[in-house]
Every structure is written in C-alpha cells, then in structure tokens.
CSV table of C-alpha atoms and ligand atoms in Angstrom, one decimal:
chain,number,residue,atom,x,y,z
L,507,MET,CA,75.6,25.0,19.8
L,508,ASN,CA,74.4,27.1,16.9
L,509,LEU,CA,75.5,25.9,13.7
L,510,THR,CA,74.3,27.0,10.2
L,511,SER,CA,71.9,24.3,7.9
L,512,ILE,CA,74.8,23.0,5.9
L,513,GLU,CA,76.9,22.7,9.3
L,514,LEU,CA,73.8,20.8,10.6
L,515,LEU,CA,74.1,18.9,7.1
L,516,ASP,CA,77.2,18.0,7.2
L,517,ARG,CA,76.4,15.9,10.6
L,518,LEU,CA,73.2,13.9,9.8
L,519,VAL,CA,74.9,12.9,6.0
L,520,GLY,CA,78.2,12.2,8.7
L,521,PHE,CA,75.0,8.7,9.8
L,522,PRO,CA,74.6,6.0,7.0
L,523,SER,CA,70.7,5.9,8.1
L,524,VAL,CA,70.0,3.9,4.5
L,525,SER,CA,66.1,2.3,5.5
L,526,ASP,CA,67.0,-0.9,7.0
L,527,ALA,CA,69.9,-0.3,8.4
L,528,SER,CA,70.0,1.9,12.3
L,529,ASN,CA,69.1,4.9,12.9
L,530,LEU,CA,69.8,5.3,16.5
L,531,ASP,CA,72.7,7.2,16.2
L,532,LEU,CA,71.7,9.5,14.6
L,533,VAL,CA,68.2,10.4,16.4
L,534,ALA,CA,70.2,10.6,19.6
L,535,PHE,CA,72.1,13.1,18.1
L,536,ILE,CA,69.3,15.4,17.0
L,537,GLY,CA,67.8,14.3,20.1
L,538,GLU,CA,71.6,15.8,22.1
L,539,TYR,CA,71.1,19.1,19.8
L,540,LEU,CA,67.7,19.7,21.3
L,541,MET,CA,68.2,19.1,24.8
L,542,ALA,CA,71.2,21.7,24.1
L,543,HIS,CA,68.4,23.8,22.8
L,544,GLY,CA,66.3,22.9,25.8
L,545,VAL,CA,63.9,21.5,23.5
L,546,ALA,CA,62.3,18.5,24.9
L,547,TYR,CA,61.1,16.1,22.6
L,548,GLU,CA,60.5,12.4,22.4
L,549,VAL,CA,61.2,9.2,20.7
L,550,ILE,CA,59.5,7.2,18.9
L,551,PRO,CA,60.7,3.7,18.8
L,552,GLN,CA,60.1,1.6,15.2
L,553,PRO,CA,58.4,-1.9,15.2
L,554,ASP,CA,62.1,-3.0,14.7
L,555,GLY,CA,63.7,-2.4,17.5
L,556,ARG,CA,66.5,-0.6,15.0
L,557,ASN,CA,64.9,3.1,14.3
L,558,ALA,CA,63.2,5.8,15.8
L,559,ASN,CA,61.4,8.4,15.2
L,560,ILE,CA,61.8,11.7,17.3
L,561,TRP,CA,58.9,14.1,17.7
L,562,ALA,CA,59.4,18.0,19.4
L,563,THR,CA,56.8,21.2,20.2
L,564,ILE,CA,58.5,23.9,20.0
L,565,GLY,CA,56.0,26.6,21.4
L,566,PRO,CA,52.8,26.0,23.5
L,567,ARG,CA,51.0,23.1,24.3
L,568,ILE,CA,47.7,24.4,22.3
L,569,ASP,CA,46.7,22.4,18.8
L,570,GLY,CA,46.4,24.3,15.9
L,571,GLY,CA,50.4,24.7,15.4
L,572,VAL,CA,52.8,23.9,12.4
L,573,VAL,CA,54.3,20.4,11.4
L,574,LEU,CA,57.5,20.8,9.3
L,575,SER,CA,57.9,17.3,8.1
L,576,GLY,CA,61.0,15.0,7.3
L,577,HIS,CA,62.4,11.8,6.9
L,578,LEU,CA,66.4,10.8,8.2
L,579,ASP,CA,66.3,7.7,6.4
L,580,VAL,CA,68.1,7.5,2.9
L,581,VAL,CA,68.0,5.1,0.2
L,582,PRO,CA,71.1,2.9,-0.4
L,583,VAL,CA,74.2,3.3,-1.9
L,584,GLU,CA,75.3,0.1,-3.3
L,585,GLY,CA,76.5,0.0,-6.9
L,586,GLN,CA,75.9,3.5,-7.0
L,587,PRO,CA,78.9,4.7,-8.7
L,588,TRP,CA,79.2,7.7,-7.0
L,589,THR,CA,82.9,10.0,-7.3
L,590,SER,CA,83.0,11.3,-3.2
L,591,ASP,CA,82.7,9.2,0.2
L,592,PRO,CA,78.6,9.0,-0.3
L,593,PHE,CA,78.5,10.2,4.3
L,594,THR,CA,80.7,12.5,3.7
L,595,LEU,CA,79.9,16.3,2.4
L,596,THR,CA,81.6,17.3,-0.7
L,597,PRO,CA,81.7,20.7,-1.0
L,598,LYS,CA,81.7,21.8,-5.4
L,599,GLY,CA,81.4,25.3,-6.4
L,600,ASP,CA,77.2,25.7,-5.2
L,601,ARG,CA,76.7,21.7,-4.5
L,602,LEU,CA,77.2,19.6,-1.7
L,603,TYR,CA,77.2,16.0,-2.7
L,604,GLY,CA,76.0,13.2,-0.3
L,605,ARG,CA,73.7,10.7,0.1
L,606,GLY,CA,70.9,12.2,1.5
L,607,ALA,CA,71.7,15.4,1.2
L,608,CYS,CA,68.9,16.6,-1.3
L,609,ASP,CA,66.3,13.8,-0.1
L,610,MET,CA,65.9,15.2,2.3
L,611,LYS,CA,68.8,15.9,5.0
L,612,GLY,CA,68.8,19.0,3.6
L,613,PHE,CA,65.5,20.0,4.8
L,614,ASP,CA,66.2,18.3,7.9
L,615,ALA,CA,69.7,20.2,8.3
L,616,CYS,CA,66.8,23.7,8.2
L,617,VAL,CA,64.4,23.0,10.6
L,618,LEU,CA,67.7,22.5,13.1
L,619,ALA,CA,69.6,25.1,13.1
L,620,ALA,CA,65.7,27.3,13.1
L,621,VAL,CA,65.2,25.8,16.3
L,622,PRO,CA,67.6,28.5,18.4
L,623,ALA,CA,65.3,31.3,16.3
L,624,MET,CA,61.7,29.1,17.5
L,625,VAL,CA,62.7,29.2,21.1
L,626,ALA,CA,63.9,33.2,21.3
L,627,ALA,CA,60.9,33.5,19.4
L,628,ASP,CA,57.6,34.7,21.1
L,629,LEU,CA,55.2,32.3,19.9
L,630,LYS,CA,51.9,32.2,19.7
L,631,ARG,CA,51.0,28.7,17.3
L,632,PRO,CA,53.9,26.0,18.3
L,633,ILE,CA,55.6,23.8,15.7
L,634,HIS,CA,56.6,20.9,15.7
L,635,ILE,CA,59.2,18.8,14.5
L,636,CYS,CA,58.5,15.6,13.5
L,637,LEU,CA,61.8,13.7,11.6
L,638,THR,CA,60.4,10.1,10.8
L,639,ALA,CA,62.6,6.9,10.7
L,640,ASP,CA,61.6,4.2,7.3
L,641,GLU,CA,59.6,6.9,5.0
L,642,GLU,CA,61.5,5.1,1.8
L,643,ILE,CA,59.8,2.2,2.2
L,644,ARG,CA,56.8,1.3,4.2
L,645,MET,CA,56.5,4.7,5.2
L,646,ASP,CA,55.6,3.3,8.5
L,647,GLY,CA,57.3,6.0,11.1
L,648,ALA,CA,54.7,8.8,9.8
L,649,ARG,CA,52.0,6.2,10.1
L,650,ALA,CA,53.6,5.5,14.0
L,651,VAL,CA,53.8,9.5,14.4
L,652,ILE,CA,50.4,10.2,13.4
L,653,GLU,CA,48.3,7.7,15.4
L,654,ARG,CA,49.4,9.6,18.4
L,655,LEU,CA,48.2,13.5,17.3
L,656,GLY,CA,45.8,14.7,19.2
L,657,LYS,CA,45.7,12.0,22.1
L,658,ASP,CA,49.2,11.9,23.6
L,659,TRP,CA,50.5,15.5,22.1
L,660,THR,CA,48.8,18.4,20.7
L,661,ARG,CA,47.1,18.0,17.5
L,662,PRO,CA,48.6,20.2,14.6
L,663,SER,CA,46.1,21.5,12.1
L,664,VAL,CA,48.9,22.0,9.3
L,665,CYS,CA,51.8,20.4,8.0
L,666,ILE,CA,55.2,21.3,5.3
L,667,VAL,CA,56.7,18.3,4.3
L,668,GLY,CA,59.8,19.1,2.8
L,669,GLU,CA,60.6,16.6,0.3
L,670,PRO,CA,62.7,18.1,-2.8
L,671,SER,CA,60.8,20.5,-4.5
L,672,ARG,CA,62.2,23.0,-5.5
L,673,MET,CA,60.4,25.5,-2.8
L,674,LYS,CA,57.6,25.3,-4.8
L,675,VAL,CA,54.3,24.7,-3.6
L,676,VAL,CA,53.8,21.2,-4.0
L,677,THR,CA,49.8,20.0,-3.8
L,678,GLY,CA,49.8,16.9,-5.3
L,679,HIS,CA,51.5,13.5,-5.6
L,680,LYS,CA,50.6,10.4,-5.9
L,681,GLY,CA,49.2,7.6,-3.6
L,682,TYR,CA,50.9,3.4,-3.8
L,683,MET,CA,49.3,0.2,-3.2
L,684,ARG,CA,51.0,-3.1,-3.1
L,685,ILE,CA,49.7,-6.4,-4.4
L,686,ASP,CA,51.2,-9.5,-3.0
L,687,THR,CA,49.9,-13.2,-5.2
L,688,HIS,CA,50.6,-16.3,-4.1
L,689,VAL,CA,49.7,-18.9,-7.0
L,690,ARG,CA,49.5,-21.8,-5.0
L,691,GLY,CA,49.0,-24.9,-8.4
L,692,HIS,CA,49.2,-28.6,-8.5
L,693,GLU,CA,52.9,-29.9,-8.9
L,694,VAL,CA,52.6,-33.2,-11.4
L,695,HIS,CA,54.2,-34.1,-14.7
L,696,SER,CA,54.4,-32.0,-17.4
L,697,SER,CA,53.3,-35.0,-19.7
L,698,ASN,CA,50.1,-35.3,-17.5
L,699,ARG,CA,49.8,-31.6,-16.9
L,700,TYR,CA,45.7,-31.8,-17.1
L,701,ALA,CA,46.0,-33.7,-13.5
L,702,GLY,CA,48.0,-31.0,-12.5
L,703,VAL,CA,47.7,-26.8,-11.8
L,704,SER,CA,50.1,-24.8,-13.4
L,705,ALA,CA,50.9,-21.5,-11.1
L,706,ILE,CA,52.5,-20.0,-13.6
L,707,PHE,CA,49.7,-20.7,-16.1
L,708,VAL,CA,47.6,-19.0,-13.8
L,709,ALA,CA,50.2,-16.2,-12.7
L,710,ALA,CA,50.3,-15.2,-16.2
L,711,ARG,CA,47.0,-14.5,-16.7
L,712,LEU,CA,46.5,-12.7,-13.3
L,713,VAL,CA,49.9,-10.6,-14.8
L,714,THR,CA,48.3,-10.1,-17.6
L,715,TRP,CA,44.5,-8.7,-16.1
L,716,MET,CA,47.0,-6.3,-14.3
L,717,GLU,CA,48.5,-5.2,-17.6
L,718,GLU,CA,44.7,-4.8,-19.5
L,719,ARG,CA,43.7,-3.0,-16.5
L,720,ASP,CA,46.3,-1.0,-16.1
L,721,LEU,CA,46.0,-0.1,-20.1
L,722,LYS,CA,42.3,0.6,-19.7
L,723,ASN,CA,42.8,3.7,-16.9
L,724,LYS,CA,44.8,5.0,-19.3
L,725,ALA,CA,42.7,4.7,-22.4
L,726,GLU,CA,39.9,6.6,-20.5
L,727,ALA,CA,42.4,8.5,-18.5
L,728,GLU,CA,43.1,9.3,-22.4
L,729,ALA,CA,39.6,10.2,-23.8
L,730,SER,CA,39.0,12.0,-20.4
L,731,GLY,CA,42.7,14.1,-20.5
L,732,GLY,CA,42.8,12.2,-16.8
L,733,ALA,CA,44.3,13.3,-13.6
L,734,PRO,CA,45.0,17.6,-13.9
L,735,TYR,CA,48.7,18.0,-13.5
L,736,PHE,CA,49.9,14.5,-13.2
L,737,ASP,CA,52.0,13.3,-16.3
L,738,PRO,CA,51.1,10.0,-16.6
L,739,GLY,CA,47.5,11.3,-15.7
L,740,TRP,CA,46.4,7.7,-14.4
L,741,THR,CA,46.3,5.1,-11.8
L,742,MET,CA,48.7,3.1,-12.8
L,743,LEU,CA,50.0,-0.7,-12.2
L,744,HIS,CA,52.4,-2.7,-12.9
L,745,VAL,CA,53.6,-6.0,-11.8
L,746,GLY,CA,57.6,-5.7,-10.9
L,747,THR,CA,58.8,-8.8,-10.2
L,748,LEU,CA,57.5,-12.7,-10.9
L,749,SER,CA,59.2,-16.3,-9.7
L,750,GLY,CA,57.7,-19.5,-9.8
L,751,GLY,CA,58.6,-23.5,-11.1
L,752,THR,CA,61.0,-26.1,-10.4
L,753,ALA,CA,61.8,-27.4,-13.6
L,754,HIS,CA,61.0,-27.7,-17.3
L,755,ASN,CA,58.7,-30.5,-17.2
L,756,ILE,CA,56.9,-29.6,-14.2
L,757,THR,CA,54.3,-28.2,-13.9
L,758,ALA,CA,55.1,-25.3,-11.5
L,759,LEU,CA,53.9,-25.7,-6.7
L,760,ASP,CA,54.1,-21.5,-6.9
L,761,CYS,CA,54.4,-18.4,-8.6
L,762,HIS,CA,54.6,-15.5,-6.8
L,763,PHE,CA,54.4,-12.5,-8.3
L,764,VAL,CA,53.8,-8.6,-7.0
L,765,THR,CA,52.0,-6.1,-8.3
L,766,GLY,CA,52.1,-1.7,-7.1
L,767,ILE,CA,49.9,0.6,-8.1
L,768,ARG,CA,49.7,4.4,-7.6
L,769,VAL,CA,47.2,5.9,-7.5
L,770,VAL,CA,46.1,8.9,-8.6
L,771,PRO,CA,44.4,11.6,-6.0
L,772,GLY,CA,40.4,10.8,-6.4
L,773,ASP,CA,40.7,6.9,-7.1
L,774,ASP,CA,40.2,5.1,-5.0
L,775,GLY,CA,43.5,1.9,-4.5
L,776,MET,CA,41.0,-0.2,-2.8
L,777,ARG,CA,38.9,-0.7,-5.7
L,778,TYR,CA,41.8,-3.0,-7.8
L,779,LEU,CA,42.1,-4.8,-5.1
L,780,ARG,CA,37.8,-5.4,-4.7
L,781,GLU,CA,38.2,-5.9,-8.7
L,782,TYR,CA,41.1,-8.0,-8.6
L,783,GLU,CA,39.7,-10.2,-5.9
L,784,ASP,CA,36.3,-10.9,-7.1
L,785,PHE,CA,38.4,-11.9,-11.0
L,786,VAL,CA,40.4,-14.7,-8.9
L,787,ARG,CA,37.3,-15.6,-6.5
L,788,ARG,CA,35.1,-16.1,-9.7
L,789,GLU,CA,37.3,-17.0,-12.4
L,790,ILE,CA,40.4,-18.0,-10.8
L,791,GLU,CA,40.0,-19.9,-8.5
L,792,PRO,CA,37.0,-22.3,-9.5
L,793,ALA,CA,38.8,-23.8,-12.1
L,794,MET,CA,42.0,-24.5,-10.2
L,795,LYS,CA,40.6,-26.2,-7.4
L,796,ALA,CA,37.6,-28.2,-9.7
L,797,VAL,CA,41.9,-29.9,-10.5
L,798,HIS,CA,42.9,-30.2,-6.9
L,799,PRO,CA,41.2,-28.8,-3.6
L,800,ASP,CA,44.5,-27.2,-2.4
L,801,ALA,CA,45.2,-24.9,-5.8
L,802,GLY,CA,44.4,-20.9,-5.1
L,803,VAL,CA,45.4,-17.8,-4.9
L,804,ASN,CA,46.7,-16.1,-1.8
L,805,ILE,CA,46.6,-12.5,-2.1
L,806,THR,CA,48.0,-10.2,0.6
L,807,TRP,CA,47.8,-6.1,0.4
L,808,ARG,CA,48.6,-3.0,2.0
L,809,VAL,CA,48.3,0.9,1.2
L,810,GLY,CA,52.2,2.1,1.3
L,811,GLY,CA,50.8,5.4,1.2
L,812,GLU,CA,47.6,7.8,1.2
L,813,PRO,CA,47.4,10.1,-2.1
L,814,LEU,CA,48.0,14.2,-1.9
L,815,VAL,CA,44.8,16.0,-3.3
L,816,ARG,CA,45.5,19.3,-3.6
L,817,GLU,CA,42.2,20.8,-0.6
L,818,GLU,CA,40.1,23.4,-1.5
L,819,ASP,CA,41.4,26.8,0.0
L,820,GLY,CA,44.4,24.5,2.2
L,821,GLU,CA,45.2,26.2,5.1
L,822,ALA,CA,49.0,25.1,4.4
L,823,GLU,CA,49.1,26.2,0.9
L,824,ARG,CA,48.1,29.1,1.5
L,825,ILE,CA,51.2,30.0,4.3
L,826,ALA,CA,53.6,28.2,2.0
L,827,ARG,CA,52.4,30.5,-0.6
L,828,ARG,CA,52.8,34.2,0.9
L,829,LEU,CA,56.3,32.3,2.6
L,830,THR,CA,57.8,31.8,-1.3
L,831,GLY,CA,55.5,34.0,-3.5
L,832,ASP,CA,54.5,30.4,-5.8
L,833,ASN,CA,51.7,31.0,-7.3
L,834,GLY,CA,52.1,27.9,-10.2
L,835,ILE,CA,50.2,24.6,-9.4
L,836,GLN,CA,52.3,22.1,-8.8
L,837,VAL,CA,52.2,17.5,-8.6
L,838,VAL,CA,54.8,15.0,-8.3
L,839,PRO,CA,54.6,11.9,-9.5
L,840,TYR,CA,56.0,10.2,-6.7
L,841,GLY,CA,54.2,8.9,-3.0
L,842,ALA,CA,55.5,11.0,0.1
L,843,GLU,CA,54.4,11.2,3.8
L,844,ALA,CA,52.5,13.8,2.8
L,845,GLY,CA,49.2,12.5,2.0
L,846,LEU,CA,49.2,10.7,5.5
L,847,PHE,CA,49.0,13.7,7.6
L,848,GLN,CA,46.4,15.2,4.8
L,849,ALA,CA,44.6,11.3,5.4
L,850,ALA,CA,45.0,12.9,9.8
L,851,GLY,CA,43.2,15.6,9.2
L,852,ILE,CA,46.2,18.1,8.7
L,853,SER,CA,46.2,20.9,6.1
L,854,THR,CA,49.2,19.9,4.5
L,855,VAL,CA,51.8,20.8,0.9
L,856,ILE,CA,55.6,19.5,0.3
L,857,CYS,CA,58.0,22.2,-0.2
L,858,GLY,CA,61.1,21.3,0.8
L,859,PRO,CA,65.2,22.5,-1.1
L,860,GLY,CA,66.8,20.6,-3.8
L,861,ASP,CA,65.4,19.1,-6.6
L,862,ILE,CA,64.2,15.7,-6.9
L,863,ALA,CA,66.2,14.6,-10.1
L,864,GLN,CA,69.1,14.5,-8.2
L,865,ALA,CA,67.0,12.1,-5.2
L,866,HIS,CA,68.4,8.4,-5.0
L,867,GLN,CA,70.5,9.2,-7.8
L,868,PRO,CA,75.1,8.6,-7.2
L,869,ASP,CA,76.6,12.0,-6.6
L,870,GLU,CA,73.4,13.1,-5.3
L,871,TRP,CA,73.8,16.9,-4.8
L,872,ILE,CA,71.3,20.1,-3.3
L,873,GLU,CA,72.5,23.8,-4.0
L,874,VAL,CA,74.1,26.1,-1.3
L,875,SER,CA,71.1,28.7,-2.4
L,876,GLU,CA,68.0,25.9,-2.5
L,877,LEU,CA,69.5,25.7,1.4
L,878,THR,CA,69.6,29.5,1.8
L,879,LYS,CA,65.9,29.7,0.7
L,880,CYS,CA,64.6,27.1,3.1
L,881,ASP,CA,66.3,28.9,6.0
L,882,ALA,CA,64.2,31.9,4.6
L,883,PHE,CA,61.4,29.7,4.3
L,884,LEU,CA,61.4,28.9,7.9
L,885,ALA,CA,62.6,32.7,9.4
L,886,GLY,CA,59.1,33.5,7.8
L,887,LEU,CA,57.1,30.3,9.2
L,888,ILE,CA,58.7,31.2,12.2
L,889,ARG,CA,57.4,35.2,12.0
L,890,GLU,CA,54.3,34.0,11.9
L,891,CYS,CA,53.5,31.4,13.9
L,892,SER,CA,55.0,34.8,16.7
L,893,LEU,CA,51.8,36.9,15.4
N,1592,ZN,ZN1,62.1,11.7,-0.4
C-alpha cells in the first residue's frame, strides 16, 4: 500500500471534509493506512462527535520529537464557480485541482506518503504526525491535541506546520481574537424614545469605538514603522456583522455585532478586550441603566489563535532553513495552528507546499512540483532525525 503523494492527495480530496461536516470517514481511511504500515495512532474525537484528530508517533517513544502538523478540514465550495468537481482531484498540466489540494491536503498527502520511509528509517528522534479537524473555524482540534502533549504522549520540541508557503520558511503570523457584543436596550415607541434605550444607537457608539481603536493602531504603526514584515503592520480591529431592531418606530431592544481582531506578534489581544470592557462599563452602561435597569451590554470573547512570533535561534527555523535552503524572512497575514504549538513551548515554523493565494478559491490547485519539493523536504527531515 505504498502510494505517492499525488495518489494520496487524490484519495484525501475525495473526502469532502468541510469544517462543519463529519471527517470520520477520512480519519478512518488515514487510520487504516497507518495501520497497514504498522504505525500506532490515536484518534482524538472532537466534542461534536462528528469530527476527530489523529496523532501518530514513529520512532522512539522519547521527548524531543518533530511534529508534522496539518489540518484535515477544508472550506465550503457553495456559491463558488468551480469548473471541475471540487472533490475529485483533476490534473491539468502541472496543476492538480480540488478543494483542499493546496490548503492543506497537499501537505497531509506528502506526510502520509513519507510514512513507509519513516518506518524503514532508524529514527533516533521521533516524528509525530498530527492531523487535525476544525482548523478553519475554531482551531479546537489542535487545542485538543496539544493539551495531551507531555501527559499522555511524549513532548515534542519542534513543529513544522505545513500550511501553504511555497516551501518557504515562515516565522510569523498574526493571532486572532473574536468579541461578540450583545447590546440589550429597552423597547418603547419611538415617539417616546427618551423613555427607552436604543440598542442600535448604543451599538453604533461601540462599533465606532472599534474603528477608532483600529485607526489609532494604524496611526501609531505609520509613525513607528509597525510590526516588522507585516502588511498591514498593526493589530487590526474589524466589525464583520451587525443586526438589531424590529421596526422603524420602536427603540431597538437588541443589537448584536461581531468584532474580529488580528493581532500582530508582540501585541496582546487581551488588552483590546480590557480597554473595551472598561469603556463599556464606565462610559456606556451607566447611562443605559439610568433609563432602565435591564438595559446593558453583554460581551463574550474567545481567542481564535495565538500569533506566531519569530524565535531567537529557534530550532524549527534552523531545521527548515537547512532543508529548504531558504534564508529569507517571511511572515503571513493569515492565522494558523503554528501559534498554538509555539504557545505550548514547542519551537514552530510554517513550511508547506502550494501558494496561499490558491487557498479557499474556486478551482483551488497545487502544482505537482510543489508536492515534489515537499516530498524532498520530508526525506531530508527523516535523514536528520536518523542521525
Ligand atoms: Zn489551512
């Protein structure tokens, strides 16, 4: 059952593992493949019971291994003008088309294709395969796996996350944080509006706070140069959705809006939450409650992912540079699981086949030559881990 990375990519793309669908059939396929090569693995179910992650270790059961990390979920295809079946890998020239071909089943396929070589090698340092669910939405798959490192399993010291980077070594990405705001107003006929609290008027002030906070960061970054290599080089605040109110002549009882914050490495996403809470509790809520005690603002939040910060003399960077020959400094504007591994104390970089420009697009593709480069990278890694 030795398959090439292209043959494996063909199989993987055939599973429509969209983030909110089930990936259990894909996980079962990978499990059978690993078992066929005598590799023990563990399936870590997600709380939804419809998705799972895989963790496998090849080589000695000791600390200090290298994690190869990829995600199994893909983004939806609905509404996208595909010219071929997104879940059938379709070759045209040097390109292979299919949902996830680039982001990031291409890397997953290369890692699985390298399994027989990993098994045959005399590894002195373990290689761990980590394939996760739910990267595109919450990154909870990676969190569930990372929680168990050093407890149920040995603790690795290096992680290569194979997000598409054209096999360049990426040492930085932004973090992500989401804040949900629910403004609770007090409903009256608008002819009597001062006896009510308009959730929409309040939300408008809060949305403006978000924009002004973003503009303040922008102005500071433009004065200081901002976060090196990032474009834009500041932590950006953005309101993505807003809804509220029921009629033109009623003060709105409810208004909901969602803020996304892209945090540059070195900045602390939580400080925006603290400043925002402070503004709401001091300057907004008292006037609302003076009109009606039930009026107020609920704020909920979650950290979507930690930023990836360039490490001082990081081992992951050293290994990836040795194997790729790439000595440039690259950062990416998207979030990834790399920041979570790094936050767990594991030296981490991103290095994977394909170009992020093709990710999430209709007619997503990856070049065969990118898979070939990744195959060579993994062969080099196996050699390094056998020394
Ligand atoms: Zn991805």
